[in-house]
Amino acid sequence: MSINFGHTAWILTSTALVLFMTLPGLALFYAGLVRSKNTISVLAQCFLIAALTSIIWVVIGYSLSFSGEGLFIGNLDKFLLKNIKITSLTGEIPELLFVMFQMTFAIITPALIIGAFVERIKFSAVFLFTLLWVIFVYAPVAHWVWGNGWLAKKGVLDFAGGLVVHTTAGVSSLVIAYFLGRRKGFPKIAHPPHSPVLAMIGASMLWVGWFGFNAGSALAANGNAAMAMLVTHCSAATATLTWMCIDWYKNGKPGLIGIITGMVAGLATVTPASGYIGPMGGIILGFLSGFICYWFVAFVKFKLKIDDSLDVFAVHGVGGILGTLLAGILATDTFGGLGIEKSVYDQTVVQFIGVISVALFALIVTIIIVKIIQTTIGLRVNSQQEEFDGLDLGSHGEKSYNL
Amino acid sequence: MSINFGHTAWILTSTALVLFMTLPGLALFYAGLVRSKNTISVLAQCFLIAALTSIIWVVIGYSLSFSGEGLFIGNLDKFLLKNIKITSLTGEIPELLFVMFQMTFAIITPALIIGAFVERIKFSAVFLFTLLWVIFVYAPVAHWVWGNGWLAKKGVLDFAGGLVVHTTAGVSSLVIAYFLGRRKGFPKIAHPPHSPVLAMIGASMLWVGWFGFNAGSALAANGNAAMAMLVTHCSAATATLTWMCIDWYKNGKPGLIGIITGMVAGLATVTPASGYIGPMGGIILGFLSGFICYWFVAFVKFKLKIDDSLDVFAVHGVGGILGTLLAGILATDTFGGLGIEKSVYDQTVVQFIGVISVALFALIVTIIIVKIIQTTIGLRVNSQQEEFDGLDLGSHGEKSYNL
Amino acid sequence: MSINFGHTAWILTSTALVLFMTLPGLALFYAGLVRSKNTISVLAQCFLIAALTSIIWVVIGYSLSFSGEGLFIGNLDKFLLKNIKITSLTGEIPELLFVMFQMTFAIITPALIIGAFVERIKFSAVFLFTLLWVIFVYAPVAHWVWGNGWLAKKGVLDFAGGLVVHTTAGVSSLVIAYFLGRRKGFPKIAHPPHSPVLAMIGASMLWVGWFGFNAGSALAANGNAAMAMLVTHCSAATATLTWMCIDWYKNGKPGLIGIITGMVAGLATVTPASGYIGPMGGIILGFLSGFICYWFVAFVKFKLKIDDSLDVFAVHGVGGILGTLLAGILATDTFGGLGIEKSVYDQTVVQFIGVISVALFALIVTIIIVKIIQTTIGLRVNSQQEEFDGLDLGSHGEKSYNL
Amino acid sequence: MKLITAIVKPEQADNIKRKLNEIGVHGLTMTEVKGYGRQKGHTEFYRGSKYEVTFLPKTKLEIAVSTSKLKKVIDTIVNTARTGKIGDGKIFVTNLQQVIRIRTGEKGQKAI
Amino acid sequence: MKLITAIVKPEQADNIKRKLNEIGVHGLTMTEVKGYGRQKGHTEFYRGSKYEVTFLPKTKLEIAVSTSKLKKVIDTIVNTARTGKIGDGKIFVTNLQQVIRIRTGEKGQKAI
Amino acid sequence: MKLITAIVKPEQADNIKRKLNEIGVHGLTMTEVKGYGRQKGHTEFYRGSKYEVTFLPKTKLEIAVSTSKLKKVIDTIVNTARTGKIGDGKIFVTNLQQVIRIRTGEKGQKAI
Ligand SMILES: Nc1ncnc2c1ncn2[C@@H]1O[C@H](COP(=O)(O)OP(=O)(O)O)[C@@H](O)[C@H]1O
Ligand SMILES: Nc1ncnc2c1ncn2[C@@H]1O[C@H](COP(=O)(O)OP(=O)(O)O)[C@@H](O)[C@H]1O
Ligand SMILES: Nc1ncnc2c1ncn2[C@@H]1O[C@H](COP(=O)(O)OP(=O)(O)O)[C@@H](O)[C@H]1O
């Protein structure tokens, strides 16, 4: 196969879009949801994760994920990207571009986890956590699903990262939030997001950037990409309206925070299915994700009492799992999907296996990582005073608003 | 014709750019211009309109606009996008992509109208208004002009939405602002925009996104797209400088709000002409729009005394009409345009007919819609207190800044 | 050669990305770093420069830079873009698109200089400075390096603007800052950036937009573009971590401002080399730029005592020069580069000549321009009171935050 | 001389200033404060969590007046600010021992 | 009647309000202020420049009370706000000559 | 003991603090306020609408001092803050009945 310049143009663009999702998109989304005294720390964490993961990816992450035919992990043939020429191709696009595109996925995944540990984690712990997590959780799972590993061989459907991105990030969020412990007053005392405006800017950027995420995962500028974009959009729009209506019904008023949370849930949910389903499937996923993620937010907070502060598990984890489980069913003709090779039943079993194995793997490895950090440099900032004053001053020596 | 991957890549990108114009672009532009106590409401309205219009579009809007050969309205053959395959083409791009691209236009048009009703409308009225307006105003006009309806058959020139987007939104803004009534103190008491910074971010995103709007409307990545981008840019730049200089001359100081308002006027004005004219034409349109829209802002406010709060009619309506009327003339060789088939006179008559008929249609149908809303759920929030406290608390139960 | 639609699609996108770097990217980056009373002025300056440069470019700038075979300056054959048809090509993309793409470079270069004169310059002086500087500094240097002028003929390597953009802007910043004089209290009294959040948003947009800047400079959607994107990213990531660690070590805390400053330094530094080197080269450049630009920030401030307020010379000038000097060496096979035709020694001599001549030229012409302005309309705002109250009120009659 | 401190609804501040100006009060100082009183606040919801707001935005006006004007000023404030609804606010009066105009060094009555 | 002005750490404000409520104080006014005292601030660094912060965020509570309640209120504040660390803040007491409830026009004790 | 309340131009606040520090005043509380006085404001224009700003940003300094230091502190403030232009601000002096340091419970002079 030779290079296709149209496809290449679109994936260059998609790469920019997916980086944009993290910086500044996700960073703002999260920063707007915390208190103003922790704004800087969220932004700095996001930047740190982006920079660090990039280097890890170039050095070893890409190779572990996408080199070789191992069932469970790649090899080191592409250590430091050696052996990749400017003319090497992945499909019809330059492999170097594929490296970059995938790097942006590797960046956003640990960045999602920020939502679980905001307002109390040590900055150095974020460094160490990212380093270990990208290598020992992200890279293996990426290999299983997209790097021709055992789940790929089983035929699991995960178009743009329901398993690789959202399930891993969601489950690990629960783990790290659990071991970090709760913020003072949680869950009794609520703190309003300090800037719904910032959160909305970030959420909007996520919506737009997600076009690169999902439609870019077609690795081509064709009808498949167009369909992925369309169903992504349908799911986001439906989930937005669903969440808004639940809030309206329950609290008497539809809040902006609910609106954008619903949207993000819709996007996360449709991700694994986005290349296989039709508009109807997108609408169904959006509707379900609105309801189910909404319910899980309260469940994690008030039943499990885990301080997954910005609801990463409930929104991303649950969304990603939901979308993965339903991908097979909604991909069928009945729901206007593009059709699947296996029977619906067989496919759904595979999807189920995918979810269970990825979730378990993320759970266990993250526990190990967290324990290592706890017993070495420590996970949580040292003093209550630092938490009270906020990580902005405590960990970064800066204030977010000097009006 | 077969698919062109380069064109497809550019329209995928353009779709992202045009969505970006609304979310967060336009939302921020408007949110920055209102008082801080209504910030959330503007953002929420914008999100609501985006999500709702998307669903309407997929269900029925696209079909009404672009299916069939009716003179006045499309048919329902593409209800819920049925009969559109992943391989269907519109020109050289996937029809599904055309659906998405056009959806982003359908989203931004009612979103523009937000500027007319901020700070006093009921959130539920926005819901109902959008629902009715997209179906009964936007879809028909889109069909007339772009869907092979009667104006298209007459050969009206409207490259990217001077009629379909800006004239409809502008005229309807005047109507809804009129029936909603004025905000307390208008026009005597002025309220400074609470955040010129947000407004500027939004305006910048509009500028960048407009490249997708106008150059994307070529539906191709070619010289036509390049020219559209160039003339769009020329008009925006010229209008910026023009408005700035008028402000400088009249108030002694060039304000940022004036600078960005001029820019948006320049963009709206060039839109209908952008695929037909040359750089000189862009500069002329920018210059004229700076002057004429400037004048209309004061005219609507102080003469008509209509509280079109963020000047949607003066900036978008007048701009869109101006650009539509001049599109024929400036498309000629004399002004460095790409040439037209009809005589200048004939073309301008057609443009005139287009403006009059679209404006009248939008006027009448919007009056009907507004009356329906007024007599059912009501248009304006119930109490003066709610307006005083701001819609953020009153309608959404949230505050925009919790520093 | 005929048009390549894939390449065209990517350069259309890149043009949008590079405009996005200036509006709102750079504007926000700078606005966040000044005090809140000068926020509006920075944004207005950025908008003014963007609009004005666009017109200059269309009228005369493009022609002076890219028309004709002169050694030192282009000719006027493309005055007002005449003689450029919609079908004219530059390489495999429409020449009109090349005009637009290059325009966005011409816009951001003088906009970078804003960082040197914030908080005290007259708005009218910005107008005049931009007018003269774009014509007499930018256009000639662009012609030398990219327009087939004497440096191009010598074979100087400057992929995306280490000389044309960063060296010119950096050196001129030092000049204008010197002649403007220091802000009150400089360098003893420090003023914290009023909004690290805005600065971070801007910096992130610079990172994303820089993909268009560097990978777009390939003027193609191919492996070369992919490699440019990759090395750009590597340099940014490495410089981010480097600067962060130095700050961490020296101040005990890693601040967000340091993190994003490092990132920008990394981007500026890799720019000239981005089309010639490999990932290893990107990492090396990022590392060096982190250290060297860091050192120069303090050097300019505390040794030279020049109030280059937002460190344009130290970050962009030094970065651009560094990258230009090392481009030849890192382009060799040894460092995983794509190879060069000349010997490393010869190439490096040429690079050196490029740096010296461009720096000297920018220095001298900017001194002349500044002197002209000083003796006519004046450079600095008239009264100390205006500076104290802030340029927002003094020059624009607006306040940035009305919460 | 007396210092009048009035805690009022923010929306009334401009009005009060205008009315005071009419009766010859040409100086005052305004502060944004948060008040807690009988007026109850409201509840906000964020992702299922309840957030009770009990402090409401109020505006504090501080006005130095000569004792002779005290009554008139107080009456003006009360009449302008009263809506009859809970939350209208309070007025506190304290004794002022000295007033000094920084610009001129003038003291006492003349400095007000 | 007395006016109690307490400068306390912002984190204590909510607590104090609750405790005062329990002892029957149902109104107070809160202002965000910046305090300078023995408590030292901190240093911030921006691109190599040092920035010394000496003013720290504090909360000012103003509470009008009848003289009979004065001691109880002061004790409650002191007991709630005291952490024993520098920066705990201060309480100032001044004489209140008059209190007026704007809504009703009530004066004196009844208006508190 | 006295409470000095000085309304000054924001740009003077740091200076005044430094000067007061030199004469042995080691505590004060600062509030951002808006002042209305003889100094006239400015007019802003937004899309053709005029917006008059009459309240100008000022800084309020509150300083508790022992009566013996009163004069010295006032003189220092006046001398430092005076520019001779309208808007320089005012100083108000009120009686302080009690001062309490929360941290130690100390009262009166010692607590200042
Ligand atoms: N005892 C008090 N001390 C200080 N401020 C008070 C006191 N009581 C009321 N206030 C202030 O007055 C405002 C209005 O009081 P509130 O009791 O709500 O209304 P009303 O005066 O109509 O009963 C409160 O928000 C608070 O700022
Ligand atoms: N003389 C004073 N006048 C006004 N405010 C004061 C005075 N002294 C202290 N304060 C306020 O009290 C706060 C706490 O004082 P500080 O001396 O830091 O603590 P401590 O009371 O524990 O010695 C200061 O930040 C300031 O706001
Ligand atoms: N009677 C007053 N009561 C309260 N504050 C006042 C009074 N008069 C002036 N001020 C405050 O002092 C500031 C300066 O007063 P102004 O009359 O403008 O200047 P000057 O003292 O030079 O005549 C005002 O902005 C206001 O905050």
mmCIF file of N, CA and C in Angstrom, chain A residues 354-392:
data_model
loop_
_atom_site.group_PDB
_atom_site.id
_atom_site.type_symbol
_atom_site.label_atom_id
_atom_site.label_comp_id
_atom_site.label_asym_id
_atom_site.label_seq_id
_atom_site.Cartn_x
_atom_site.Cartn_y
_atom_site.Cartn_z
ATOM 1 N N GLY A 354 -13.450 -8.716 27.346
ATOM 2 C CA GLY A 354 -12.592 -7.537 27.241
ATOM 3 C C GLY A 354 -12.738 -6.637 28.452
ATOM 4 N N VAL A 355 -13.967 -6.320 28.783
ATOM 5 C CA VAL A 355 -14.206 -5.404 29.895
ATOM 6 C C VAL A 355 -13.665 -5.971 31.195
ATOM 7 N N ILE A 356 -14.023 -7.232 31.460
ATOM 8 C CA ILE A 356 -13.589 -7.853 32.722
ATOM 9 C C ILE A 356 -12.076 -7.902 32.825
ATOM 10 N N SER A 357 -11.435 -8.342 31.771
ATOM 11 C CA SER A 357 -9.989 -8.527 31.864
ATOM 12 C C SER A 357 -9.275 -7.184 31.969
ATOM 13 N N VAL A 358 -9.717 -6.206 31.181
ATOM 14 C CA VAL A 358 -9.064 -4.902 31.244
ATOM 15 C C VAL A 358 -9.304 -4.247 32.604
ATOM 16 N N ALA A 359 -10.537 -4.332 33.084
ATOM 17 C CA ALA A 359 -10.846 -3.715 34.371
ATOM 18 C C ALA A 359 -10.034 -4.361 35.487
ATOM 19 N N LEU A 360 -9.986 -5.684 35.486
ATOM 20 C CA LEU A 360 -9.225 -6.387 36.528
ATOM 21 C C LEU A 360 -7.748 -6.039 36.461
ATOM 22 N N PHE A 361 -7.236 -6.053 35.245
ATOM 23 C CA PHE A 361 -5.820 -5.762 35.069
ATOM 24 C C PHE A 361 -5.495 -4.354 35.576
ATOM 25 N N ALA A 362 -6.315 -3.381 35.163
ATOM 26 C CA ALA A 362 -6.079 -1.991 35.609
ATOM 27 C C ALA A 362 -6.172 -1.904 37.122
ATOM 28 N N LEU A 363 -7.147 -2.616 37.682
ATOM 29 C CA LEU A 363 -7.348 -2.603 39.121
ATOM 30 C C LEU A 363 -6.109 -3.090 39.854
ATOM 31 N N ILE A 364 -5.669 -4.246 39.473
ATOM 32 C CA ILE A 364 -4.558 -4.872 40.198
ATOM 33 C C ILE A 364 -3.266 -4.096 40.029
ATOM 34 N N VAL A 365 -2.935 -3.762 38.795
ATOM 35 C CA VAL A 365 -1.663 -3.075 38.582
ATOM 36 C C VAL A 365 -1.677 -1.695 39.236
ATOM 37 N N THR A 366 -2.820 -1.039 39.182
ATOM 38 C CA THR A 366 -2.868 0.283 39.815
ATOM 39 C C THR A 366 -2.708 0.164 41.328
ATOM 40 N N ILE A 367 -3.289 -0.867 41.913
ATOM 41 C CA ILE A 367 -3.087 -1.071 43.355
ATOM 42 C C ILE A 367 -1.603 -1.206 43.665
ATOM 43 N N ILE A 368 -0.924 -2.015 42.869
ATOM 44 C CA ILE A 368 0.512 -2.203 43.088
ATOM 45 C C ILE A 368 1.256 -0.881 42.966
ATOM 46 N N ILE A 369 0.954 -0.151 41.908
ATOM 47 C CA ILE A 369 1.638 1.129 41.692
ATOM 48 C C ILE A 369 1.396 2.075 42.858
ATOM 49 N N VAL A 370 0.150 2.156 43.265
ATOM 50 C CA VAL A 370 -0.193 3.079 44.343
ATOM 51 C C VAL A 370 0.523 2.688 45.632
ATOM 52 N N LYS A 371 0.582 1.409 45.885
ATOM 53 C CA LYS A 371 1.268 0.942 47.096
ATOM 54 C C LYS A 371 2.749 1.299 47.043
ATOM 55 N N ILE A 372 3.354 1.113 45.884
ATOM 56 C CA ILE A 372 4.766 1.483 45.731
ATOM 57 C C ILE A 372 4.968 2.960 46.052
ATOM 58 N N ILE A 373 4.096 3.780 45.482
ATOM 59 C CA ILE A 373 4.250 5.220 45.718
ATOM 60 C C ILE A 373 4.041 5.553 47.190
ATOM 61 N N GLN A 374 3.029 4.946 47.777
ATOM 62 C CA GLN A 374 2.742 5.229 49.183
ATOM 63 C C GLN A 374 3.923 4.898 50.078
ATOM 64 N N THR A 375 4.596 3.808 49.761
ATOM 65 C CA THR A 375 5.683 3.394 50.651
ATOM 66 C C THR A 375 7.014 4.052 50.284
ATOM 67 N N THR A 376 7.044 4.783 49.193
ATOM 68 C CA THR A 376 8.289 5.500 48.881
ATOM 69 C C THR A 376 8.100 6.991 49.097
ATOM 70 N N ILE A 377 7.674 7.695 48.056
ATOM 71 C CA ILE A 377 7.617 9.155 48.197
ATOM 72 C C ILE A 377 6.328 9.646 48.822
ATOM 73 N N GLY A 378 5.342 8.778 48.979
ATOM 74 C CA GLY A 378 4.073 9.224 49.559
ATOM 75 C C GLY A 378 3.129 9.730 48.492
ATOM 76 N N LEU A 379 1.833 9.586 48.765
ATOM 77 C CA LEU A 379 0.824 9.878 47.753
ATOM 78 C C LEU A 379 0.182 11.242 47.997
ATOM 79 N N ARG A 380 -0.090 11.504 49.260
ATOM 80 C CA ARG A 380 -0.865 12.706 49.586
ATOM 81 C C ARG A 380 0.043 13.795 50.128
ATOM 82 N N VAL A 381 -0.314 15.034 49.883
ATOM 83 C CA VAL A 381 0.521 16.132 50.392
ATOM 84 C C VAL A 381 0.671 15.989 51.903
ATOM 85 N N ASN A 382 1.762 16.517 52.414
ATOM 86 C CA ASN A 382 2.133 16.218 53.785
ATOM 87 C C ASN A 382 1.201 16.766 54.852
ATOM 88 N N SER A 383 0.764 18.010 54.687
ATOM 89 C CA SER A 383 0.026 18.593 55.800
ATOM 90 C C SER A 383 -1.388 18.979 55.413
ATOM 91 N N GLN A 384 -2.247 18.923 56.391
ATOM 92 C CA GLN A 384 -3.612 19.393 56.223
ATOM 93 C C GLN A 384 -3.636 20.855 55.848
ATOM 94 N N GLN A 385 -2.679 21.606 56.421
ATOM 95 C CA GLN A 385 -2.635 23.030 56.126
ATOM 96 C C GLN A 385 -2.442 23.253 54.632
ATOM 97 N N GLU A 386 -1.556 22.461 54.019
ATOM 98 C CA GLU A 386 -1.315 22.618 52.592
ATOM 99 C C GLU A 386 -2.595 22.352 51.807
ATOM 100 N N GLU A 387 -3.320 21.323 52.222
ATOM 101 C CA GLU A 387 -4.583 21.065 51.550
ATOM 102 C C GLU A 387 -5.544 22.208 51.760
ATOM 103 N N PHE A 388 -5.552 22.716 52.999
ATOM 104 C CA PHE A 388 -6.474 23.809 53.244
ATOM 105 C C PHE A 388 -6.124 25.039 52.419
ATOM 106 N N ASP A 389 -4.860 25.410 52.445
ATOM 107 C CA ASP A 389 -4.443 26.594 51.681
ATOM 108 C C ASP A 389 -4.562 26.353 50.187
ATOM 109 N N GLY A 390 -4.589 25.114 49.809
ATOM 110 C CA GLY A 390 -4.700 24.787 48.392
ATOM 111 C C GLY A 390 -3.363 24.387 47.814
ATOM 112 N N LEU A 391 -3.400 23.491 46.838
ATOM 113 C CA LEU A 391 -2.151 23.025 46.245
ATOM 114 C C LEU A 391 -1.477 24.107 45.405
ATOM 115 N N ASP A 392 -2.230 25.094 44.979
ATOM 116 C CA ASP A 392 -1.618 26.139 44.150
ATOM 117 C C ASP A 392 -0.466 26.785 44.898
#
